PDB file of C-alpha atoms in Angstrom:
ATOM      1  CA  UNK A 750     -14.391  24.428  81.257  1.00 61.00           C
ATOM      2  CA  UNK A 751     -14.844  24.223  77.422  1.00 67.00           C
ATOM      3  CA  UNK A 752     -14.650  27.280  75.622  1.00 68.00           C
ATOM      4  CA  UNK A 753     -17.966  27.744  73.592  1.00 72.00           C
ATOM      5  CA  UNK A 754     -18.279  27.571  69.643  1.00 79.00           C
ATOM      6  CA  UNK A 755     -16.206  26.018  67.171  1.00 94.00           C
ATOM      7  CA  UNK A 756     -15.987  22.830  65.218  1.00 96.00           C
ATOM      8  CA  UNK A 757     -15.923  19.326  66.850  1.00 98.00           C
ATOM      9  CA  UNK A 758     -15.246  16.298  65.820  1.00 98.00           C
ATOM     10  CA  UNK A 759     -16.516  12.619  66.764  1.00 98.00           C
ATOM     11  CA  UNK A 760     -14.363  10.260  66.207  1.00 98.00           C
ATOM     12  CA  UNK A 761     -16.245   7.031  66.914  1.00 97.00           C
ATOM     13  CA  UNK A 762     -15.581   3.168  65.707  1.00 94.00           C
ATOM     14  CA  UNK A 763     -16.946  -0.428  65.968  1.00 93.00           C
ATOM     15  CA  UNK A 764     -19.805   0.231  67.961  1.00 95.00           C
ATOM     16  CA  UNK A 765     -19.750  -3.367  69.899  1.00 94.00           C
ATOM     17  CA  UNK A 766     -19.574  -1.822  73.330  1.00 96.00           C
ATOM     18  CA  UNK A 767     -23.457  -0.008  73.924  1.00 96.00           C
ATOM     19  CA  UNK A 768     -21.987   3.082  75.739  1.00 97.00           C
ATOM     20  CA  UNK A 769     -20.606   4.565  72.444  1.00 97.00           C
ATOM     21  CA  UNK A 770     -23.941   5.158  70.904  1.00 97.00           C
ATOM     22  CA  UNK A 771     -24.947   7.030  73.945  1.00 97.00           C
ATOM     23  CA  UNK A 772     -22.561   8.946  74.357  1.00 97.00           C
ATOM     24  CA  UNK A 773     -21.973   9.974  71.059  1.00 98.00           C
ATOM     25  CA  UNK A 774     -25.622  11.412  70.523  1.00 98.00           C
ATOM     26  CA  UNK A 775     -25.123  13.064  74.516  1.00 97.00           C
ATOM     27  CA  UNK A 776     -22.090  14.841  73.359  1.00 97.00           C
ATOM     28  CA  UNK A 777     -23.607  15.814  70.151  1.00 98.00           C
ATOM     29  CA  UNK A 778     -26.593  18.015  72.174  1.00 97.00           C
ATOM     30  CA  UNK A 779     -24.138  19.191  74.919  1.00 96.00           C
ATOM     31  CA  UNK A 780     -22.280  20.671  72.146  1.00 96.00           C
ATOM     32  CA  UNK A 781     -24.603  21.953  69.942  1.00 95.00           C
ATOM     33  CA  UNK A 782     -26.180  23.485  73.038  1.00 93.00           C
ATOM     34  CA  UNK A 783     -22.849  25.114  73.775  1.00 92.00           C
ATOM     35  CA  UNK A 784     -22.601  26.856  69.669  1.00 94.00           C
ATOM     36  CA  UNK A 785     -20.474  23.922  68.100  1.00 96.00           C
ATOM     37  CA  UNK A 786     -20.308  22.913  65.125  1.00 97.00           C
ATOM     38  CA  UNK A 787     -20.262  19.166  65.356  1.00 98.00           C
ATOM     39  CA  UNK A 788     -19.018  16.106  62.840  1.00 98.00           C
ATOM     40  CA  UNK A 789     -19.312  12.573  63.604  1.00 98.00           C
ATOM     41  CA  UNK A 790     -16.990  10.271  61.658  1.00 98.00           C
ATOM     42  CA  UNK A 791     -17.419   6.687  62.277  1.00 98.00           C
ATOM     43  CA  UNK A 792     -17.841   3.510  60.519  1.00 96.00           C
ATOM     44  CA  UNK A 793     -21.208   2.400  58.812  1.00 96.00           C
ATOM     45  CA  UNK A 794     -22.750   0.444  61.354  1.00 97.00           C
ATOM     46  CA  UNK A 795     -21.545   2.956  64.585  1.00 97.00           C
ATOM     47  CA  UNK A 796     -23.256   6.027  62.027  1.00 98.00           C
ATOM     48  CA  UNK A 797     -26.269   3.759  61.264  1.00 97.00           C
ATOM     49  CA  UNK A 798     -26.983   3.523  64.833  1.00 97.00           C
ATOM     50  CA  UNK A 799     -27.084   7.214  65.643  1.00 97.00           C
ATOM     51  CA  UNK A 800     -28.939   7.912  62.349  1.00 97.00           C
ATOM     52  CA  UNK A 801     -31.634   5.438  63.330  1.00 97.00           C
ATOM     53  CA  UNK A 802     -31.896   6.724  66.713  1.00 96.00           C
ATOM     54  CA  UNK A 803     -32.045  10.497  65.729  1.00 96.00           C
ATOM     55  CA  UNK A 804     -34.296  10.213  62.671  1.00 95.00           C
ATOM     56  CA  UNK A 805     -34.859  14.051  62.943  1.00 96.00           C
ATOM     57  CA  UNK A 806     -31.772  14.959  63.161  1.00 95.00           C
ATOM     58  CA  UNK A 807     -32.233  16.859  66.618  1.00 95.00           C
ATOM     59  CA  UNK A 808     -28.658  15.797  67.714  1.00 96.00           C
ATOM     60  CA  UNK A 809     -27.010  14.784  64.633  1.00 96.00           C
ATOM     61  CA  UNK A 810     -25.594  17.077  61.754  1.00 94.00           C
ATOM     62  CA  UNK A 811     -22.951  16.231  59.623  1.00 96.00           C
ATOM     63  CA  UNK A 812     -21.488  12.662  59.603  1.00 98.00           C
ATOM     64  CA  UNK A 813     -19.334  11.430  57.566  1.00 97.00           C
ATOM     65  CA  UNK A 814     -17.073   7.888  56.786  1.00 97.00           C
ATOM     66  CA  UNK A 815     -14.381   7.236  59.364  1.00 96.00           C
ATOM     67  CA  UNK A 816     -11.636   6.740  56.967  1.00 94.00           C
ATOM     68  CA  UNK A 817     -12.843   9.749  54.500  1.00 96.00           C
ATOM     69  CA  UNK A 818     -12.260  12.089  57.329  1.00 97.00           C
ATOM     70  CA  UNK A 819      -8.911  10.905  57.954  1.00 96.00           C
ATOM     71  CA  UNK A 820      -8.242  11.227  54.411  1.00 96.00           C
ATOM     72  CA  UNK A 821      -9.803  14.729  53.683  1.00 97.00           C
ATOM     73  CA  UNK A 822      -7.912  15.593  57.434  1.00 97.00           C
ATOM     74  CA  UNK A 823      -4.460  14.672  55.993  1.00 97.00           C
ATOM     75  CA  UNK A 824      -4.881  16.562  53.036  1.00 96.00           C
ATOM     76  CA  UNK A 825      -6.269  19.550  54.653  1.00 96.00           C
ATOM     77  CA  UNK A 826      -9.589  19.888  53.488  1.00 97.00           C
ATOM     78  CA  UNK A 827     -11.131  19.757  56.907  1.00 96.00           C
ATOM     79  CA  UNK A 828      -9.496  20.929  60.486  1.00 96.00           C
ATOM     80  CA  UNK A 829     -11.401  20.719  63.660  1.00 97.00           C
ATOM     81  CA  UNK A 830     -10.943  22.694  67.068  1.00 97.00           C
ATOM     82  CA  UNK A 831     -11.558  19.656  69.583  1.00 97.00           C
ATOM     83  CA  UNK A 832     -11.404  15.819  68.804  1.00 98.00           C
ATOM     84  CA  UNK A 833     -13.749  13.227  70.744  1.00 98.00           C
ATOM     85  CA  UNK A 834     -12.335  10.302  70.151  1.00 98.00           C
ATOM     86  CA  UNK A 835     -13.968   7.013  71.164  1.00 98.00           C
ATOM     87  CA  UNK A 836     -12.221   3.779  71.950  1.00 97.00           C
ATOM     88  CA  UNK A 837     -12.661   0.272  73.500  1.00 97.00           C
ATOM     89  CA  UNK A 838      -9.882  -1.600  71.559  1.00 96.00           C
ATOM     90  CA  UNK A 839      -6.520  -1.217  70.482  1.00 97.00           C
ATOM     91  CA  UNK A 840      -8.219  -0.192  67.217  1.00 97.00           C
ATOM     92  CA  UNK A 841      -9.563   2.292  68.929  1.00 97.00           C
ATOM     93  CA  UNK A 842      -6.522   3.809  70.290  1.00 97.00           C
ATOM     94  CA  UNK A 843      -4.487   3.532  66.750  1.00 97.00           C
ATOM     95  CA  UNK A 844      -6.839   5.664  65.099  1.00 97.00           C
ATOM     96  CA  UNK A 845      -7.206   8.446  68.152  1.00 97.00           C
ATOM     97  CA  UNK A 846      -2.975   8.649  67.378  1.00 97.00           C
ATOM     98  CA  UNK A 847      -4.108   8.902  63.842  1.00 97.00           C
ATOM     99  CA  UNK A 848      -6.191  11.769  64.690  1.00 97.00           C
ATOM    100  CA  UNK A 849      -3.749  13.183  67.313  1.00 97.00           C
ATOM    101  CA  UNK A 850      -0.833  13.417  64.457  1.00 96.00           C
ATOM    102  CA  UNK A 851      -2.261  14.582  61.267  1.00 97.00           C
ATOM    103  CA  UNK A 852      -4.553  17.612  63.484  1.00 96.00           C
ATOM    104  CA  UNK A 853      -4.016  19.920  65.627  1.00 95.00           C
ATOM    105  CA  UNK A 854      -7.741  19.865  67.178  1.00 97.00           C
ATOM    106  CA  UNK A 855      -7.149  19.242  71.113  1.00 96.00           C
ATOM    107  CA  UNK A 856      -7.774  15.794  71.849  1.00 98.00           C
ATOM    108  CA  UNK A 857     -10.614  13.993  73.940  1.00 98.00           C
ATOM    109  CA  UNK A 858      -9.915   9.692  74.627  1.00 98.00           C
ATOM    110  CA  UNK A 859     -12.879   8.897  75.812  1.00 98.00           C
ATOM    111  CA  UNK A 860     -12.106   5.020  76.775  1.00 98.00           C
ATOM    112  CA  UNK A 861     -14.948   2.779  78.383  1.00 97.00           C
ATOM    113  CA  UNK A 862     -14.911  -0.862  77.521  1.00 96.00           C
ATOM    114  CA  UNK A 863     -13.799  -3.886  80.537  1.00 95.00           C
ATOM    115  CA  UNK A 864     -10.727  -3.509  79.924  1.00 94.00           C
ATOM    116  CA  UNK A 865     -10.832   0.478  79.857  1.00 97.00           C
ATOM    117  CA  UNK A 866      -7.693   1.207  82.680  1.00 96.00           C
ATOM    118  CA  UNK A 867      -5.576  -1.488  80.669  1.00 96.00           C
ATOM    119  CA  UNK A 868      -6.367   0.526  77.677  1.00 96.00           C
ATOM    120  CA  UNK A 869      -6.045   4.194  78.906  1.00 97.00           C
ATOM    121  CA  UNK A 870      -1.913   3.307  79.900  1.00 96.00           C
ATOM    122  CA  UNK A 871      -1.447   2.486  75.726  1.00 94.00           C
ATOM    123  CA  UNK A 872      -2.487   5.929  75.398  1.00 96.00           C
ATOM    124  CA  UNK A 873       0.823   7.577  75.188  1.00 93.00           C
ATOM    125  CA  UNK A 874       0.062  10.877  72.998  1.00 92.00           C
ATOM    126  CA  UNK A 875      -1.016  14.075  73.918  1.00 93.00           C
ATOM    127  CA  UNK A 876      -4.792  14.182  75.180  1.00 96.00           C
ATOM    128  CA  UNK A 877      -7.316  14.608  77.762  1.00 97.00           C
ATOM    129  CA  UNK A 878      -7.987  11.193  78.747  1.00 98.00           C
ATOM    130  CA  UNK A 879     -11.640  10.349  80.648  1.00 98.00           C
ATOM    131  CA  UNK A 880     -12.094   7.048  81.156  1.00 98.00           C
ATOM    132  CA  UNK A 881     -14.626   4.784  83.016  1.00 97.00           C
ATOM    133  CA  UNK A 882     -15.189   0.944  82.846  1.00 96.00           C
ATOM    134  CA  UNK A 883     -18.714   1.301  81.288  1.00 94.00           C
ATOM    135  CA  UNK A 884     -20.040  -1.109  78.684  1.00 95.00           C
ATOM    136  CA  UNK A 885     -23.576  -1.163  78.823  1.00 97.00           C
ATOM    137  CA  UNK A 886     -24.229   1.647  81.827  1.00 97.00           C
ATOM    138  CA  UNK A 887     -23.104   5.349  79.772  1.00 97.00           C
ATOM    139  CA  UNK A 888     -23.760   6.703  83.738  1.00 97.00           C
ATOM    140  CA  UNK A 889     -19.825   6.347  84.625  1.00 97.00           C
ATOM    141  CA  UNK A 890     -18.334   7.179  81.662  1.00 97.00           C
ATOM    142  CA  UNK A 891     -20.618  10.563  81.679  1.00 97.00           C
ATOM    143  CA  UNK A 892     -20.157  11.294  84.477  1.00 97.00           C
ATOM    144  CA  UNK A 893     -16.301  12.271  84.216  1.00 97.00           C
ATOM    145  CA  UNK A 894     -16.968  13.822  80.760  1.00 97.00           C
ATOM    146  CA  UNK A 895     -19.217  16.057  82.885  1.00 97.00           C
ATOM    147  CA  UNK A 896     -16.632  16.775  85.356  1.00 96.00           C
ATOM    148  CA  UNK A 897     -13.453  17.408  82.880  1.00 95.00           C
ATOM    149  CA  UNK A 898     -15.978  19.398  79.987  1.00 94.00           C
ATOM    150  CA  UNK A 899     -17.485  21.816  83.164  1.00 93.00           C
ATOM    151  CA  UNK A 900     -20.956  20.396  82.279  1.00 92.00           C
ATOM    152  CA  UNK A 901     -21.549  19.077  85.568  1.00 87.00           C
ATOM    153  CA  UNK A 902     -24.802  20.446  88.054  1.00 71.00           C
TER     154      UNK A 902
ATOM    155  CA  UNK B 466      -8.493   1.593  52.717  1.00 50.00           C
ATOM    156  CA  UNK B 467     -10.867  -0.554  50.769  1.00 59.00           C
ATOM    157  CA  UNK B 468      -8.451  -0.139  48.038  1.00 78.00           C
ATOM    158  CA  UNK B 469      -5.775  -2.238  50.026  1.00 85.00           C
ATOM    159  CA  UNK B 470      -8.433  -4.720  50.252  1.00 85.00           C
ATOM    160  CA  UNK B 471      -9.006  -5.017  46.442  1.00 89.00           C
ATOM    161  CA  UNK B 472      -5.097  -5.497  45.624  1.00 91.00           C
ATOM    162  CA  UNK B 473      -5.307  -8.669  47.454  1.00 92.00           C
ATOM    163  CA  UNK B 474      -2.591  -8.666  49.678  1.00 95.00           C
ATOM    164  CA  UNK B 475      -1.521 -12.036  51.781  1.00 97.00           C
ATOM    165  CA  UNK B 476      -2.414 -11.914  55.332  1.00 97.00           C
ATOM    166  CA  UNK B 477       0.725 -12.668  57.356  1.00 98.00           C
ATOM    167  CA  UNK B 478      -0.871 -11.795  60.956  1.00 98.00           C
ATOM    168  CA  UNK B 479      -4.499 -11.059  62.023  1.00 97.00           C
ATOM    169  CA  UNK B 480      -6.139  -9.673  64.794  1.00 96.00           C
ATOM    170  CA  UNK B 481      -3.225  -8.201  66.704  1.00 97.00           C
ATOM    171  CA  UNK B 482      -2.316  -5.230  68.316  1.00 96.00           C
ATOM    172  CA  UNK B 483      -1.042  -2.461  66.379  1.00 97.00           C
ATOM    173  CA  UNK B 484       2.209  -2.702  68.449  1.00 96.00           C
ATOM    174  CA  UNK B 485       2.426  -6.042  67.381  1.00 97.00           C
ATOM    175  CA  UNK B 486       2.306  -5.583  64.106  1.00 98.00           C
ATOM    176  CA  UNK B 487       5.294  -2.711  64.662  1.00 98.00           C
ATOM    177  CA  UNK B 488       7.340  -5.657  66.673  1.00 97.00           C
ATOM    178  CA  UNK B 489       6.750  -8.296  63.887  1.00 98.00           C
ATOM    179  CA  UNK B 490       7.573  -5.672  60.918  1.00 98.00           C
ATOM    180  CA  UNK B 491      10.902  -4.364  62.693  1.00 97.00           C
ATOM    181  CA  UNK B 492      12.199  -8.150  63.419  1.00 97.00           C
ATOM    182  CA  UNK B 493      10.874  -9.838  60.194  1.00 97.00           C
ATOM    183  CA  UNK B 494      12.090  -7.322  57.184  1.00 97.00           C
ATOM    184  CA  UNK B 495      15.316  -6.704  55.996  1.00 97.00           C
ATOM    185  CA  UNK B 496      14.539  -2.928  55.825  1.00 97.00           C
ATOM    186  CA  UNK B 497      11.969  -1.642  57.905  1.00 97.00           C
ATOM    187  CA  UNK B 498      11.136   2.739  57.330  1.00 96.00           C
ATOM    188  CA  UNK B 499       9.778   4.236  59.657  1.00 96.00           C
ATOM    189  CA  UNK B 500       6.890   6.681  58.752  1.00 96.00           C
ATOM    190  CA  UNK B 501       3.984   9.080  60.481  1.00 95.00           C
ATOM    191  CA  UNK B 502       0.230   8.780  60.012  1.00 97.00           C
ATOM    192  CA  UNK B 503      -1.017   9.886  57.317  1.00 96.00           C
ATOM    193  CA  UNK B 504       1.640   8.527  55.162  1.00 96.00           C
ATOM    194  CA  UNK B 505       0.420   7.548  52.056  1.00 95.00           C
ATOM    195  CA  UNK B 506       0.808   3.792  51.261  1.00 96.00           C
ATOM    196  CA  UNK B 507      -0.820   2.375  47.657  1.00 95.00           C
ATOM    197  CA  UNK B 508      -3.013   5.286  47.006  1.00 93.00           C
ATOM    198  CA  UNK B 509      -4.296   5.292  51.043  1.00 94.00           C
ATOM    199  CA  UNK B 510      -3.219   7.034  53.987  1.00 96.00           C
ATOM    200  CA  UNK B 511      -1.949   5.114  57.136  1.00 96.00           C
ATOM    201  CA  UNK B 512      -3.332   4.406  60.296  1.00 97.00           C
ATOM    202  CA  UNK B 513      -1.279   4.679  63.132  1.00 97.00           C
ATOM    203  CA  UNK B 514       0.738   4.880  65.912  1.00 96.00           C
ATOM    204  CA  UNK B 515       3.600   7.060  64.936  1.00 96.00           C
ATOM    205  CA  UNK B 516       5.883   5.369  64.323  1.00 95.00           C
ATOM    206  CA  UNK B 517       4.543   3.290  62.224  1.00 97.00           C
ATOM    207  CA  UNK B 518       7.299   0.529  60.277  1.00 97.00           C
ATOM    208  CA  UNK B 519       6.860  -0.804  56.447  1.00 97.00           C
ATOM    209  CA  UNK B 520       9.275  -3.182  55.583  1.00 97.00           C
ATOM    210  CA  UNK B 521      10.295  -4.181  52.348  1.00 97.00           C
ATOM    211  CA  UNK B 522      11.714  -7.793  51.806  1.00 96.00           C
ATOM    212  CA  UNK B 523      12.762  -7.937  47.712  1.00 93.00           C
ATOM    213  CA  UNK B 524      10.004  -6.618  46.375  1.00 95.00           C
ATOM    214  CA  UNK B 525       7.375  -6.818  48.681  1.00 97.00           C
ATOM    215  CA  UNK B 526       6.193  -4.177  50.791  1.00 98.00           C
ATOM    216  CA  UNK B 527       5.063  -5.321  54.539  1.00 98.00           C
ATOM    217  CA  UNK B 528       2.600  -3.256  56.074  1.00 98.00           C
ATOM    218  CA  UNK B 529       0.660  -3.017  58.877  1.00 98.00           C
ATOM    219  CA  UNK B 530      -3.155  -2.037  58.326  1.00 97.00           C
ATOM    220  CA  UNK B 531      -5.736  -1.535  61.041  1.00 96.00           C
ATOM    221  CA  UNK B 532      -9.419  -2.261  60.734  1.00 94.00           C
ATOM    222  CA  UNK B 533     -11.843  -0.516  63.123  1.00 94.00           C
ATOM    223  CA  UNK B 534     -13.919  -3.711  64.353  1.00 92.00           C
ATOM    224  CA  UNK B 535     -11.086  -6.320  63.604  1.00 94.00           C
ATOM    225  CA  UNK B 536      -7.856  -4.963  64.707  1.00 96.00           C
ATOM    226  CA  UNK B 537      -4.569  -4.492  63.357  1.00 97.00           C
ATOM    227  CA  UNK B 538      -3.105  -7.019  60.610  1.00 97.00           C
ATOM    228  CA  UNK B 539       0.040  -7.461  59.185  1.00 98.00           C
ATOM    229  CA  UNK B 540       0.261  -7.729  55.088  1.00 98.00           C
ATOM    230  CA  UNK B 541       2.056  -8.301  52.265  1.00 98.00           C
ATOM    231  CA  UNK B 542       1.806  -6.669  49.112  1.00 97.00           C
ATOM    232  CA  UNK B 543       4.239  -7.150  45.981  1.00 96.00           C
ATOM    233  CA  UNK B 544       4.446  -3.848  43.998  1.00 96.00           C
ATOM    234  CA  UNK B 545       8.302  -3.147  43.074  1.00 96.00           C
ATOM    235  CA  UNK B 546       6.888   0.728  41.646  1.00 96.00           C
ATOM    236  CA  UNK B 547       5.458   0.909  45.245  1.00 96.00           C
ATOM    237  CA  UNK B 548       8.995  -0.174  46.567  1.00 97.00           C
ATOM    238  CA  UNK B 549      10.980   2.533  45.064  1.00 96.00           C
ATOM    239  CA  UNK B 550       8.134   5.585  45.407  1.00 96.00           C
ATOM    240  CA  UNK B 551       8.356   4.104  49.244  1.00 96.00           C
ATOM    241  CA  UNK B 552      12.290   4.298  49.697  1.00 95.00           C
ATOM    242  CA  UNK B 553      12.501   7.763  47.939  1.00 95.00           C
ATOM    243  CA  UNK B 554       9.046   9.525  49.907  1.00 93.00           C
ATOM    244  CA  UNK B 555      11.206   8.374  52.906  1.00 91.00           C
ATOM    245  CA  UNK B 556      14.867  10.261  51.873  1.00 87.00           C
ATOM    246  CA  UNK B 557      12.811  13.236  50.716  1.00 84.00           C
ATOM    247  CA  UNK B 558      11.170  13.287  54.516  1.00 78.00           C
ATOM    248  CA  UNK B 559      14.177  12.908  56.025  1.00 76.00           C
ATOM    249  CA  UNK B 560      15.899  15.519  53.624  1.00 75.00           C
ATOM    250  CA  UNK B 561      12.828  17.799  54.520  1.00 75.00           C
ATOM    251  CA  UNK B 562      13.509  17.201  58.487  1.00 71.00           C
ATOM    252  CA  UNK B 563      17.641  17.695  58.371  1.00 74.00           C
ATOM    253  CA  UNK B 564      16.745  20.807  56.614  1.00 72.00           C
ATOM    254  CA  UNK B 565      14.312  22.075  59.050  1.00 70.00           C
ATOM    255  CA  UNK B 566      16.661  20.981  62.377  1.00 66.00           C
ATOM    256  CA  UNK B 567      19.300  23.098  60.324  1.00 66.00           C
ATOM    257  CA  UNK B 568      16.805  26.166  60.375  1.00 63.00           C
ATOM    258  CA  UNK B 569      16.204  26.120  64.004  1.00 58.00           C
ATOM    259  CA  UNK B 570      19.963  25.961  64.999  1.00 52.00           C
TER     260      UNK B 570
END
């Protein structure tokens, strides 16, 4: 089970596949619940979506550009405890190494997508992978993140 | 890396995998480095699967550069200043790591 507190970062990209927007704003209250500080770091349209769909900001906090965090992570202005990174695509996967190499935050792949199994075996660096074929059902790919996070009834 | 964008590199492969790009690089230029993410590559920092290969073919500088809705390109970028800072960031890496393997023993 996760430890609580702490700061956590989302990692999310082209938000094509529907599941990503759900989860994102999911994992965003299960871990503010649980005393983390959480920053998502996607591109504009993935952030736009979450932004329009939390006006209030119950679930969001802090977001910031995907390639800014990257940036501000390799020159050490910002270091993170756990990693949630989000992929469907090869793209996907390139920038979770990104994110595995320059940090030393323990990594989450969360991979969903139809071709999500294909995908999890190019995932050769150190993580936690959970992975589900889920495009536009989140239930599946929750459903493990439950299970490996301890969040599970 | 919007910045890449604006030097107006050619596109010499679209839409690929990122290992693709590595496989092209490595069999296409005469001298291919080999660097980690993060690297820093015309003012931007790399995205990548380490470990990611430049080449450099005269004085061109082939790169691989990965978009987050698009995929993984391939480009080419002219920049003979770029060319040397890359050649001597590598040696000084690899200088760095010798040194540190030295330590350890």
């Amino acid at each position: 089970m996760l430890k609580s507190g702490g700061r956590a970062l989302l990692l999310i990209g082209c938000p094509e596949v529907p599941v990503q927007t759900s989860l994102a704003l999911y994992l965003c209250s299960r871990l503010r619940m649980n005393g983390w500080e959480v920053v998502v770091a996607g591109t504009g349209a993935a952030l736009k979506l979450l932004e329009v769909a939390d006006p209030e900001g119950h679930y969001l906090s802090e977001t910031m550009d995907l390639d800014d965090c990257i940036a501000k992570a390799v020159e050490g202005e910002i270091a993170f405890d756990i990693c949630f990174a989000f992929m469907h695509s090869d793209a996907g996967v390139t920038y979770g190494a990104t994110i595995s190499s320059i940090s030393s935050a323990r990594i989450y792949a969360l991979i969903y997508g139809r071709e999500a199994e294909k995908l999890a075996e190019m995932v050769e660096y150190d993580c936690e992978k959970i992975v589900a074929k889920a495009v536009h059902n989140p239930a599946p790919l929750k459903i493990r993140l439950d299970k490996v996070m301890g969040w599970a009834a | 890396m919007g910045c890449i964008e604006a030097l107006k590199p050619e596109v010499v492969l679209s839409r690929i995998s990122f290992k693709e790009a590595r496989e092209y690089i490595e069999s296409h230029a005469p001298e291919v480095h080999h660097v980690n993410p993060g690297f820093k590559l015309f003012g931007e920092y790399l995205i990548g699967v380490p470990p990611i290969a430049i080449g450099i073919e005269d004085d061109n500088i082939l790169f691989p550069f990965t978009k987050p809705c698009y995929g993984t390109f391939v480009l080419r970028l002219k920049d003979i200043a770029e060319v040397e800072r890359l050649r001597l960031a590598v040696s000084e890496e690899m200088k760095k790591a010798i040194k540190g393997r030295g330590k350890r023993r």
